[in-house]
CSV table of C-alpha atoms and ligand atoms in Angstrom, one decimal:
chain,number,residue,atom,x,y,z
A,112,MET,CA,3.6,-11.3,26.8
A,113,THR,CA,1.6,-12.6,24.3
A,114,SER,CA,-2.1,-13.7,25.6
A,115,PRO,CA,-3.9,-16.0,24.0
A,116,THR,CA,-7.3,-14.3,25.1
A,117,PHE,CA,-7.2,-12.1,22.0
A,118,THR,CA,-8.8,-13.5,19.0
A,119,ALA,CA,-10.0,-12.5,15.2
A,120,ARG,CA,-12.4,-13.9,12.9
A,121,PHE,CA,-13.8,-13.2,9.3
A,122,ARG,CA,-17.1,-11.6,9.3
A,123,CYS,CA,-19.2,-9.8,6.2
A,124,ALA,CA,-18.0,-5.8,5.9
A,125,GLU,CA,-21.4,-5.4,4.0
A,126,GLY,CA,-22.6,-5.8,7.8
A,127,CYS,CA,-24.7,-9.4,7.4
A,128,ASP,CA,-24.2,-12.4,10.4
A,129,PHE,CA,-21.7,-14.2,8.3
A,130,GLN,CA,-18.4,-14.7,10.2
A,131,ALA,CA,-16.0,-17.5,9.8
A,132,PRO,CA,-12.7,-18.9,11.2
A,133,LEU,CA,-9.0,-17.5,9.8
A,134,THR,CA,-7.9,-20.6,8.6
A,135,GLU,CA,-11.1,-21.5,6.3
A,136,VAL,CA,-10.8,-20.6,2.6
A,137,VAL,CA,-13.7,-18.1,2.4
A,138,TYR,CA,-12.9,-14.7,0.4
A,139,ARG,CA,-16.5,-13.7,0.6
A,140,CYS,CA,-19.5,-13.2,2.5
A,141,GLY,CA,-21.5,-16.7,1.9
A,142,ARG,CA,-24.9,-14.9,2.1
A,143,CYS,CA,-24.6,-11.6,0.2
A,144,GLY,CA,-21.7,-11.9,-2.2
A,145,GLY,CA,-20.0,-9.0,-0.5
A,146,LEU,CA,-16.3,-8.7,0.6
A,147,LEU,CA,-14.6,-9.6,4.4
A,148,GLU,CA,-13.3,-8.2,6.8
A,149,VAL,CA,-11.2,-9.5,9.8
A,150,ASP,CA,-12.4,-8.6,13.0
A,151,HIS,CA,-10.8,-7.9,16.1
A,152,ASP,CA,-12.5,-9.2,19.8
A,153,LEU,CA,-12.4,-5.2,20.9
A,154,ASP,CA,-13.5,-6.0,24.6
A,155,ALA,CA,-10.3,-8.0,25.1
A,156,LEU,CA,-7.8,-5.3,23.0
A,157,ARG,CA,-10.0,-2.9,25.4
A,158,ARG,CA,-8.3,-4.5,28.8
A,159,ARG,CA,-4.7,-3.1,27.8
A,160,SER,CA,-4.8,0.4,28.1
A,161,PRO,CA,-3.5,2.8,25.4
A,162,GLU,CA,-0.2,3.7,27.3
A,163,GLU,CA,0.3,0.2,27.6
A,164,TRP,CA,-0.2,-0.9,24.4
A,165,LYS,CA,2.2,2.0,23.0
A,166,ALA,CA,4.6,1.2,25.3
A,167,LEU,CA,4.5,-2.3,24.0
A,168,PHE,CA,4.7,-1.8,20.4
A,169,GLU,CA,7.7,0.7,21.3
A,170,SER,CA,9.4,-2.1,22.9
A,171,ARG,CA,9.6,-4.2,19.7
A,172,PHE,CA,9.7,-1.8,17.0
A,173,ARG,CA,12.6,-2.9,14.9
A,174,THR,CA,14.7,-4.7,18.0
A,175,GLY,CA,12.0,-7.6,19.5
A,176,PRO,CA,13.0,-10.8,19.8
A,177,TRP,CA,11.9,-12.5,16.2
A,178,PRO,CA,9.7,-12.3,14.6
A,179,LEU,CA,8.6,-9.0,16.9
A,180,GLY,CA,10.7,-6.9,15.5
A,181,SER,CA,8.8,-6.7,11.9
A,182,GLY,CA,6.4,-3.6,11.7
A,183,VAL,CA,3.5,-6.2,11.5
A,184,TRP,CA,4.4,-9.3,13.9
A,185,GLY,CA,5.1,-6.5,16.5
A,186,LYS,CA,1.6,-5.6,16.6
A,187,LYS,CA,0.5,-9.1,16.2
A,188,GLU,CA,-2.4,-9.2,19.1
A,189,TRP,CA,-3.8,-6.2,16.5
A,190,VAL,CA,-3.7,-8.7,13.4
A,191,TYR,CA,-3.5,-11.8,13.6
A,192,PRO,CA,-3.5,-13.0,17.4
A,193,GLU,CA,-3.7,-16.5,17.2
A,194,LEU,CA,-1.9,-17.6,14.3
A,195,ALA,CA,1.1,-19.8,16.1
A,196,THR,CA,4.4,-18.0,16.1
A,197,GLU,CA,6.4,-21.1,14.3
A,198,ASN,CA,4.2,-20.3,11.3
A,199,VAL,CA,4.7,-16.9,11.0
A,200,VAL,CA,6.6,-16.4,7.5
A,201,SER,CA,8.6,-12.8,8.1
A,202,MET,CA,11.3,-11.1,6.0
A,203,TYR,CA,11.3,-8.5,8.6
A,204,GLU,CA,8.5,-5.8,7.0
A,205,GLY,CA,7.5,-2.7,7.8
A,206,GLY,CA,9.6,-0.3,10.4
A,207,SER,CA,10.1,1.5,7.1
A,208,PRO,CA,11.8,5.7,7.2
A,209,LEU,CA,9.6,8.2,7.8
A,210,LEU,CA,10.9,10.9,6.2
A,211,ARG,CA,10.6,14.8,6.3
A,212,LEU,CA,10.2,16.6,3.1
A,213,ASP,CA,11.3,20.1,3.9
A,214,ARG,CA,12.8,21.6,0.9
A,215,TYR,CA,9.9,19.7,-1.3
A,216,ALA,CA,7.3,21.5,1.5
A,217,ALA,CA,8.5,24.9,0.9
A,218,GLN,CA,8.5,24.5,-2.9
A,219,ILE,CA,5.0,24.2,-3.0
A,220,GLY,CA,4.1,26.6,-0.1
A,221,LEU,CA,3.5,23.9,2.8
A,222,GLU,CA,5.7,23.4,5.9
A,223,ASP,CA,5.1,19.9,7.1
A,224,VAL,CA,5.4,17.5,4.5
A,225,TRP,CA,6.5,13.5,5.2
A,226,LEU,CA,7.2,10.6,3.1
A,227,LYS,CA,6.3,7.2,4.7
A,228,GLU,CA,9.0,5.0,2.6
A,229,CYS,CA,6.3,1.4,2.1
A,230,GLY,CA,8.7,0.7,-0.8
A,231,VAL,CA,12.1,0.5,1.9
A,232,THR,CA,11.2,-3.4,2.2
A,233,HIS,CA,12.3,-6.7,1.7
A,234,THR,CA,10.6,-6.4,-2.3
A,235,GLY,CA,10.3,-2.9,-2.9
A,236,SER,CA,6.8,-2.6,-2.0
A,237,PHE,CA,4.1,-2.1,0.4
A,238,LYS,CA,2.7,-4.7,-1.0
A,239,ASP,CA,4.9,-7.2,2.2
A,240,LEU,CA,3.3,-5.8,4.5
A,241,GLY,CA,0.1,-7.5,2.6
A,242,MET,CA,1.6,-10.9,2.1
A,243,THR,CA,3.6,-11.9,4.9
A,244,VAL,CA,0.1,-12.0,6.5
A,245,LEU,CA,-1.7,-14.2,3.7
A,246,VAL,CA,1.5,-16.2,3.9
A,247,SER,CA,1.7,-17.2,7.1
A,248,ALA,CA,-2.4,-17.5,6.9
A,249,VAL,CA,-1.8,-20.4,4.4
A,250,LYS,CA,1.4,-22.0,5.7
A,251,GLU,CA,-0.9,-22.5,9.5
A,252,MET,CA,-3.5,-24.2,7.2
A,253,ARG,CA,-1.3,-26.5,5.7
A,254,ALA,CA,0.6,-27.4,8.9
A,255,ARG,CA,-3.2,-27.8,10.1
A,256,GLY,CA,-3.3,-30.4,7.2
A,257,LYS,CA,-5.4,-28.3,4.8
A,258,LYS,CA,-4.6,-29.0,1.3
A,259,ILE,CA,-3.2,-25.9,-0.5
A,260,ARG,CA,-1.3,-27.1,-3.7
A,261,ALA,CA,-0.5,-23.3,-4.8
A,262,VAL,CA,-0.8,-20.0,-3.8
A,263,ALA,CA,-2.1,-17.2,-7.0
A,264,CYS,CA,-2.4,-13.7,-8.1
A,265,ALA,CA,-3.3,-11.3,-10.6
A,266,SER,CA,-1.0,-8.6,-10.4
A,267,THR,CA,0.1,-5.5,-12.0
A,268,GLY,CA,3.6,-6.5,-11.2
A,269,ASP,CA,4.6,-5.7,-7.3
A,270,THR,CA,2.2,-7.8,-5.9
A,271,SER,CA,3.4,-11.0,-7.7
A,272,ALA,CA,6.9,-10.2,-6.6
A,273,ALA,CA,5.7,-10.3,-2.7
A,274,LEU,CA,3.5,-13.0,-3.3
A,275,ALA,CA,6.8,-15.0,-4.8
A,276,ALA,CA,9.5,-13.9,-2.2
A,277,TYR,CA,6.9,-14.5,1.2
A,278,CYS,CA,6.1,-18.0,-0.6
A,279,ALA,CA,9.8,-19.2,-1.7
A,280,ALA,CA,10.9,-18.4,2.1
A,281,ALA,CA,8.3,-20.7,3.1
A,282,GLY,CA,8.8,-23.4,0.6
A,283,ILE,CA,4.3,-23.0,-1.1
A,284,PRO,CA,4.6,-23.3,-4.1
A,285,SER,CA,3.4,-19.7,-6.4
A,286,VAL,CA,1.7,-19.1,-9.5
A,287,VAL,CA,1.3,-15.1,-10.9
A,288,LEU,CA,-0.6,-14.0,-13.2
A,289,LEU,CA,0.9,-11.0,-15.0
A,290,PRO,CA,-0.6,-8.7,-17.9
A,291,ARG,CA,2.2,-8.8,-20.6
A,292,GLY,CA,4.2,-5.9,-21.6
A,293,LYS,CA,3.0,-3.7,-18.5
A,294,VAL,CA,5.1,-4.5,-15.4
A,295,SER,CA,8.5,-3.3,-15.4
A,296,THR,CA,11.4,-5.6,-15.8
A,297,ALA,CA,11.9,-5.4,-12.1
A,298,GLN,CA,9.0,-6.8,-11.3
A,299,LEU,CA,9.0,-9.1,-14.1
A,300,VAL,CA,12.0,-11.0,-12.7
A,301,GLN,CA,11.3,-10.4,-9.1
A,302,PRO,CA,8.7,-13.6,-8.9
A,303,ILE,CA,11.2,-15.5,-11.9
A,304,ALA,CA,14.4,-15.2,-9.3
A,305,ASN,CA,12.0,-16.4,-6.4
A,306,GLY,CA,10.8,-19.5,-8.3
A,307,ALA,CA,7.2,-18.4,-9.1
A,308,LEU,CA,5.3,-19.9,-12.1
A,309,VAL,CA,5.1,-16.7,-13.9
A,310,LEU,CA,2.6,-16.4,-16.5
A,311,GLU,CA,2.2,-13.9,-18.8
A,312,LEU,CA,-1.1,-13.1,-20.3
A,313,ASP,CA,-1.8,-10.6,-23.3
A,314,THR,CA,-4.5,-8.7,-21.6
A,315,ASP,CA,-4.7,-5.9,-18.8
A,316,PHE,CA,-5.2,-6.4,-15.3
A,317,ASP,CA,-8.4,-6.7,-14.9
A,318,GLY,CA,-8.4,-9.6,-17.7
A,319,CYS,CA,-5.8,-11.6,-15.4
A,320,MET,CA,-7.9,-10.6,-12.6
A,321,LYS,CA,-10.9,-12.4,-14.1
A,322,VAL,CA,-9.2,-15.1,-14.8
A,323,VAL,CA,-7.3,-16.0,-11.2
A,324,GLN,CA,-10.9,-15.3,-9.8
A,325,GLU,CA,-12.7,-18.0,-11.8
A,326,LEU,CA,-9.4,-20.0,-10.8
A,327,SER,CA,-9.7,-19.8,-7.1
A,328,LEU,CA,-13.3,-21.5,-7.7
A,329,THR,CA,-10.5,-24.1,-7.5
A,330,PRO,CA,-10.3,-25.5,-4.1
A,331,ASP,CA,-7.1,-26.3,-3.1
A,332,ILE,CA,-5.7,-23.2,-4.7
A,333,TYR,CA,-5.5,-19.8,-2.5
A,334,LEU,CA,-6.4,-16.9,-3.9
A,335,ALA,CA,-3.6,-13.8,-3.0
A,336,ASN,CA,-5.2,-10.6,-4.7
A,337,SER,CA,-6.1,-7.9,-2.1
A,338,MET,CA,-9.8,-8.9,-1.8
A,339,ASN,CA,-8.1,-11.6,0.5
A,340,SER,CA,-9.0,-9.8,3.3
A,341,LEU,CA,-6.4,-11.0,5.4
A,342,ARG,CA,-3.7,-8.4,3.7
A,343,ILE,CA,-5.3,-5.9,4.6
A,344,GLU,CA,-4.7,-6.7,8.1
A,345,GLY,CA,-1.1,-6.6,7.6
A,346,GLN,CA,-1.3,-2.8,5.3
A,347,LYS,CA,-3.1,-1.5,8.0
A,348,THR,CA,-0.2,-1.9,9.9
A,349,LEU,CA,1.7,1.2,8.4
A,350,SER,CA,-0.9,3.5,9.4
A,351,ILE,CA,0.0,2.5,13.1
A,352,GLU,CA,3.7,2.9,12.7
A,353,LEU,CA,3.2,6.4,11.1
A,354,VAL,CA,1.5,7.5,13.9
A,355,GLN,CA,4.1,5.8,16.5
A,356,GLN,CA,6.7,7.1,14.4
A,357,LEU,CA,4.9,10.5,15.1
A,358,GLY,CA,5.0,10.5,18.7
A,359,TRP,CA,1.4,9.2,19.0
A,360,LYS,CA,0.1,11.9,16.9
A,361,ALA,CA,-2.2,11.5,14.3
A,362,PRO,CA,-1.3,13.7,11.4
A,363,ASP,CA,-3.7,16.1,9.7
A,364,TRP,CA,-3.5,14.3,6.1
A,365,ILE,CA,-3.0,11.1,4.7
A,366,VAL,CA,-2.2,11.0,1.0
A,367,ILE,CA,-2.4,7.8,-0.8
A,368,PRO,CA,-2.5,6.6,-4.5
A,369,GLY,CA,-5.4,4.8,-5.3
A,370,GLY,CA,-5.2,1.4,-7.8
A,371,ASN,CA,-7.1,-1.7,-6.3
A,372,LEU,CA,-7.8,0.4,-3.4
A,373,GLY,CA,-7.0,-2.5,-0.6
A,374,ASN,CA,-4.2,0.0,0.6
A,375,ALA,CA,-6.5,3.2,1.1
A,376,SER,CA,-8.9,0.7,3.0
A,377,ALA,CA,-6.4,-0.9,4.9
A,378,VAL,CA,-5.2,2.7,6.1
A,379,GLY,CA,-8.8,3.5,7.5
A,380,LYS,CA,-9.3,0.6,9.0
A,381,GLY,CA,-5.9,1.0,11.0
A,382,PHE,CA,-6.8,4.3,12.5
A,383,ALA,CA,-10.5,3.2,13.0
A,384,LEU,CA,-8.7,0.8,14.9
A,385,MET,CA,-6.5,2.7,16.8
A,386,LYS,CA,-9.4,5.6,17.4
A,387,ALA,CA,-11.2,2.9,19.0
A,388,LEU,CA,-9.0,2.0,21.0
A,389,GLY,CA,-7.9,5.3,22.4
A,390,LEU,CA,-4.5,5.5,21.1
A,391,VAL,CA,-5.1,8.8,19.1
A,392,ASP,CA,-7.9,11.1,19.7
A,393,ARG,CA,-8.9,12.3,16.2
A,394,LEU,CA,-8.7,11.2,12.4
A,395,PRO,CA,-6.5,12.6,9.9
A,396,ARG,CA,-8.4,13.2,6.4
A,397,LEU,CA,-7.6,11.1,3.5
A,398,VAL,CA,-6.9,12.0,0.4
A,399,VAL,CA,-7.5,8.9,-2.5
A,400,ALA,CA,-5.6,9.5,-5.5
A,401,GLN,CA,-5.9,8.0,-8.8
A,402,ALA,CA,-4.5,8.9,-12.3
A,403,GLU,CA,-6.5,10.5,-14.5
A,404,ASN,CA,-6.1,7.3,-17.2
A,405,ALA,CA,-7.2,5.2,-14.6
A,406,ASN,CA,-9.6,6.9,-12.3
A,407,PRO,CA,-13.1,5.1,-11.8
A,408,LEU,CA,-13.1,6.5,-7.9
A,409,TYR,CA,-12.5,9.9,-8.9
A,410,ARG,CA,-15.4,9.7,-11.7
A,411,ALA,CA,-17.5,8.1,-9.4
A,412,LEU,CA,-17.2,11.0,-7.0
A,413,THR,CA,-17.5,13.2,-9.5
A,414,ALA,CA,-20.2,12.7,-11.0
A,415,ALA,CA,-22.4,12.0,-7.7
A,416,GLY,CA,-21.1,15.1,-6.7
A,417,ARG,CA,-21.1,14.2,-3.0
A,418,ALA,CA,-19.2,13.6,-0.7
A,419,PRO,CA,-17.7,9.7,-0.4
A,420,GLY,CA,-19.9,7.2,1.2
A,421,PRO,CA,-20.7,3.3,0.2
A,422,GLU,CA,-24.0,4.0,-1.5
A,423,VAL,CA,-21.6,5.8,-4.0
A,424,GLU,CA,-21.6,3.7,-6.9
A,425,VAL,CA,-18.2,2.8,-8.5
A,426,ALA,CA,-18.6,2.2,-12.6
A,427,PRO,CA,-16.0,0.3,-14.4
A,428,VAL,CA,-13.7,1.9,-16.6
A,429,ARG,CA,-11.5,0.9,-19.2
A,430,ALA,CA,-8.6,2.0,-17.2
A,431,SER,CA,-6.0,3.6,-20.4
A,432,ARG,CA,-1.9,2.9,-20.8
A,433,THR,CA,-0.2,4.6,-17.4
A,434,LEU,CA,3.4,5.5,-16.1
A,435,ALA,CA,1.9,4.4,-12.9
A,436,SER,CA,1.3,1.2,-14.3
A,437,ALA,CA,0.6,-0.6,-10.2
A,438,ILE,CA,-2.3,1.6,-10.3
A,439,GLN,CA,-3.8,1.0,-14.1
A,440,ILE,CA,-6.8,-0.5,-12.9
A,441,GLY,CA,-10.6,0.3,-14.2
A,442,ALA,CA,-12.5,-1.8,-11.8
A,443,PRO,CA,-11.4,-1.9,-8.0
A,444,VAL,CA,-12.2,-4.6,-5.9
A,445,SER,CA,-12.0,-2.8,-3.0
A,446,ALA,CA,-14.1,0.3,-3.6
A,447,ARG,CA,-16.5,0.2,-1.2
A,448,ARG,CA,-14.3,0.0,1.2
A,449,ALA,CA,-12.4,2.4,0.2
A,450,LEU,CA,-15.5,4.3,0.2
A,451,ARG,CA,-16.1,3.7,3.8
A,452,ALA,CA,-12.7,4.5,4.9
A,453,LEU,CA,-13.2,8.3,2.8
A,454,ALA,CA,-16.8,8.5,4.6
A,455,ALA,CA,-14.9,7.9,8.0
A,456,MET,CA,-12.0,10.2,7.8
A,457,ASP,CA,-13.7,13.3,6.0
A,458,GLY,CA,-11.8,12.3,3.0
A,459,LEU,CA,-11.2,13.6,-0.9
A,460,VAL,CA,-10.3,11.7,-4.1
A,461,GLU,CA,-8.1,13.8,-6.4
A,462,GLN,CA,-6.5,12.7,-9.8
A,463,ALA,CA,-3.1,13.3,-11.3
A,464,SER,CA,-2.3,13.5,-15.4
A,465,GLU,CA,0.9,11.8,-16.7
A,466,GLN,CA,2.7,15.1,-16.9
A,467,GLU,CA,1.5,15.9,-13.6
A,468,LEU,CA,2.6,13.0,-11.7
A,469,SER,CA,6.0,12.6,-13.7
A,470,ASP,CA,6.7,16.5,-12.3
A,471,ALA,CA,5.9,15.9,-9.0
A,472,ALA,CA,7.9,12.8,-8.9
A,473,ALA,CA,10.9,14.6,-10.4
A,474,ARG,CA,10.1,17.9,-8.1
A,475,ALA,CA,10.4,15.6,-4.7
A,476,ASP,CA,13.6,14.4,-6.5
A,477,ARG,CA,15.3,16.8,-6.2
A,478,ALA,CA,14.8,17.9,-2.9
A,479,GLY,CA,16.5,14.0,-2.3
A,480,ALA,CA,13.3,11.7,-2.7
A,481,PHE,CA,13.3,8.7,-5.4
A,482,ALA,CA,9.5,8.5,-5.9
A,483,CYS,CA,7.9,6.0,-8.0
A,484,PRO,CA,5.2,7.1,-10.4
A,485,HIS,CA,2.8,6.2,-8.2
A,486,THR,CA,3.9,8.0,-5.5
A,487,GLY,CA,4.3,10.7,-8.4
A,488,VAL,CA,0.6,10.5,-8.3
A,489,ALA,CA,-0.2,11.2,-4.4
A,490,LEU,CA,2.2,14.3,-4.7
A,491,ALA,CA,0.9,15.7,-7.5
A,492,ALA,CA,-2.5,15.3,-5.7
A,493,LEU,CA,-1.0,17.1,-2.6
A,494,GLU,CA,0.5,20.4,-5.0
A,495,LYS,CA,-3.5,20.7,-6.8
A,496,LEU,CA,-4.7,20.6,-2.9
A,497,ALA,CA,-1.8,22.7,-1.4
A,498,ALA,CA,-2.4,25.3,-4.7
A,499,ARG,CA,-6.5,25.4,-4.1
A,500,GLY,CA,-5.9,25.8,-0.5
A,501,THR,CA,-7.8,22.6,1.0
A,502,ILE,CA,-4.5,21.3,2.4
A,503,ARG,CA,-2.8,24.7,4.3
A,504,ARG,CA,0.5,26.0,5.1
A,505,GLY,CA,0.6,23.9,8.4
A,506,ASP,CA,-1.0,21.4,8.5
A,507,ARG,CA,1.1,18.0,9.0
A,508,VAL,CA,1.1,15.6,5.9
A,509,VAL,CA,1.6,12.4,5.3
A,510,VAL,CA,2.3,11.0,1.9
A,511,ILE,CA,2.6,7.0,1.5
A,512,SER,CA,5.7,6.2,-0.7
A,513,THR,CA,3.8,3.1,-2.0
A,514,ALA,CA,6.9,1.4,-3.9
A,515,HIS,CA,10.8,2.2,-4.3
A,516,GLY,CA,11.8,4.3,-7.5
A,517,LEU,CA,14.5,1.7,-8.1
A,518,LYS,CA,11.6,-1.0,-9.3
A,519,PHE,CA,10.8,1.9,-12.2
A,520,SER,CA,14.5,3.1,-13.4
A,521,GLU,CA,11.9,3.0,-17.1
A,522,PHE,CA,9.9,5.5,-15.7
A,523,LYS,CA,13.1,7.5,-14.5
A,524,VAL,CA,15.6,7.0,-17.1
A,525,GLY,CA,12.3,7.8,-19.7
A,526,TYR,CA,11.7,11.5,-17.9
A,527,HIS,CA,15.7,12.6,-17.8
A,528,GLU,CA,16.0,11.1,-21.0
A,529,GLY,CA,13.2,12.9,-22.8
A,530,THR,CA,11.5,10.0,-24.0
A,531,LEU,CA,8.5,9.1,-22.6
A,532,THR,CA,5.7,9.9,-24.7
A,533,GLY,CA,3.5,12.7,-24.2
A,534,VAL,CA,5.2,13.9,-21.0
A,535,ALA,CA,7.7,16.5,-21.0
A,536,GLY,CA,10.9,16.5,-19.2
A,537,ASN,CA,10.4,19.8,-17.4
A,538,LEU,CA,12.8,18.9,-14.4
A,539,ALA,CA,14.7,16.5,-16.7
A,540,ASN,CA,18.2,16.6,-15.6
A,541,ARG,CA,20.7,15.2,-18.9
A,542,SER,CA,23.8,13.8,-18.1
A,543,VAL,CA,26.7,15.3,-19.6
A,544,ARG,CA,29.5,13.7,-21.9
A,545,VAL,CA,32.8,15.0,-21.7
A,546,ALA,CA,36.2,14.7,-22.7
A,547,PRO,CA,38.4,12.8,-19.7
A,548,THR,CA,40.6,15.7,-18.8
A,549,LEU,CA,40.5,18.2,-16.3
A,550,GLY,CA,39.7,21.0,-18.8
A,551,GLY,CA,36.5,18.8,-19.4
A,552,VAL,CA,35.6,18.4,-16.2
A,553,GLU,CA,35.8,22.3,-15.1
A,554,ASP,CA,34.5,23.1,-18.4
A,555,ALA,CA,30.8,21.2,-17.4
A,556,ILE,CA,31.2,22.8,-13.8
A,557,ALA,CA,31.3,26.2,-15.0
A,558,ALA,CA,28.7,25.5,-17.5
A,559,ARG,CA,26.3,24.2,-14.8
A,560,PHE,CA,27.5,26.3,-11.4
A,561,GLY,CA,29.5,29.5,-12.6
A,562,ARG,CA,32.9,29.8,-12.3
A,563,GLY,CA,34.4,30.0,-8.9
B,277,PLP,C1,-0.8,-2.1,-5.3
B,277,PLP,C2,-0.1,-0.9,-5.5
B,277,PLP,C3,-0.9,0.5,-5.8
B,277,PLP,C4,-2.4,0.6,-5.2
B,277,PLP,O1,-2.8,-0.1,-4.3
B,277,PLP,P1,-3.7,-0.2,-3.9
B,277,PLP,O2,-4.1,-1.3,-2.7
B,277,PLP,O3,-4.2,-1.7,-5.1
B,277,PLP,O4,-4.8,0.7,-4.4
B,277,PLP,C5,0.1,1.5,-5.4
B,277,PLP,N1,2.3,1.8,-5.9
B,277,PLP,C6,2.1,0.6,-5.3
B,277,PLP,C7,3.6,0.6,-5.8
B,277,PLP,C8,1.5,-1.0,-5.9
B,277,PLP,O5,2.5,-1.6,-5.9
B,278,ZN,ZN1,-22.7,-10.6,3.9
């Protein structure tokens, strides 16, 4: 079914006429220095009807021949059409669950709330979706004789884990730069286990990012950060996938946590493409949720006092420590991309305090979820917008869960044991120590649930 007529290339996202093939090592526009985006030949894609695309994607979903059962590569024509199949490096990413959270929704005055569990995947975060495309592109470049010594990234943890795993699968060396002491144990041990060169720097994420950008000027070190627009192509499939899971109907709202703002941009790009090709007839409204301690986008829009648009200047801030460590970012590299997505999707930006994100995660957990702190930020934003009446009772909302809660067990344990500084365990559930006897257990049951 794959047809050689579909093509894509890099183009300047700021609108210059700069273009480059996807096999070139290039991250920024050669004319204006702006970020790039992958541009698809829409006329070619339009030669298939919306119904044909839907049927094709459904026929491959989680079952297609390798690697088409991957949630990303099942949509290869929309991602990287010309990539040779033998160069695809896949860990069967995507195809993640879309859960309905009825009990949680009822508690916050809503009726139709869904959780897109992008963390239920090989390395436990949505970063797999983009990394499969980037590492596949590197494999293709190397196969064509381009010298790439290693692939490098700066990371708040999850990007490193994904880069290390995909590079290990492909046999490509990887280098990860992490802010020392600011990533979870699980996030640190993943790239170590996968054989990456793991460098711990005494700085924050923004400090690591600065070094890695300088490093990427070395021609044979390839940069894997999300300024690299190949990752956006993989991540955008999460929006196509969730619409597919809802029977090809767009929800009313998407709520997503934002740090470097690549993922919010990717959601915008996925919806724009679906709309352009007629798979949806309207766009959902987009909510980007930031931690109050790392809120450059929220601050910029509040100061501007206007609706989001690329004209808004996002001044860098010094990000303070937040439990949502993967979004502790003060100078988001994809701010302008995200502002364009917000403008197209009638979007808004909300923020959450440490207490709010912790309680929101715990509230969702009590209804069966296991939310990471970043998902907690998105849930807290949802709760505020529902309380304010901006999101109405019957609205259909999809919250993007960005990582598996198990990657952040320190956060969970700390909340329930009451050891997080500045955060009260309002919904804490303590374990109970009892005598190893039937009586001891019965007393504990009675104390919690009453006598039978
Ligand atoms: C990377 C990451 C984010 C933020 O995504 P951006 O694209 O940087 O905005 C949120 N949550 C988790 C768990 C992440 O790993
Ligand atoms: Zn340009």
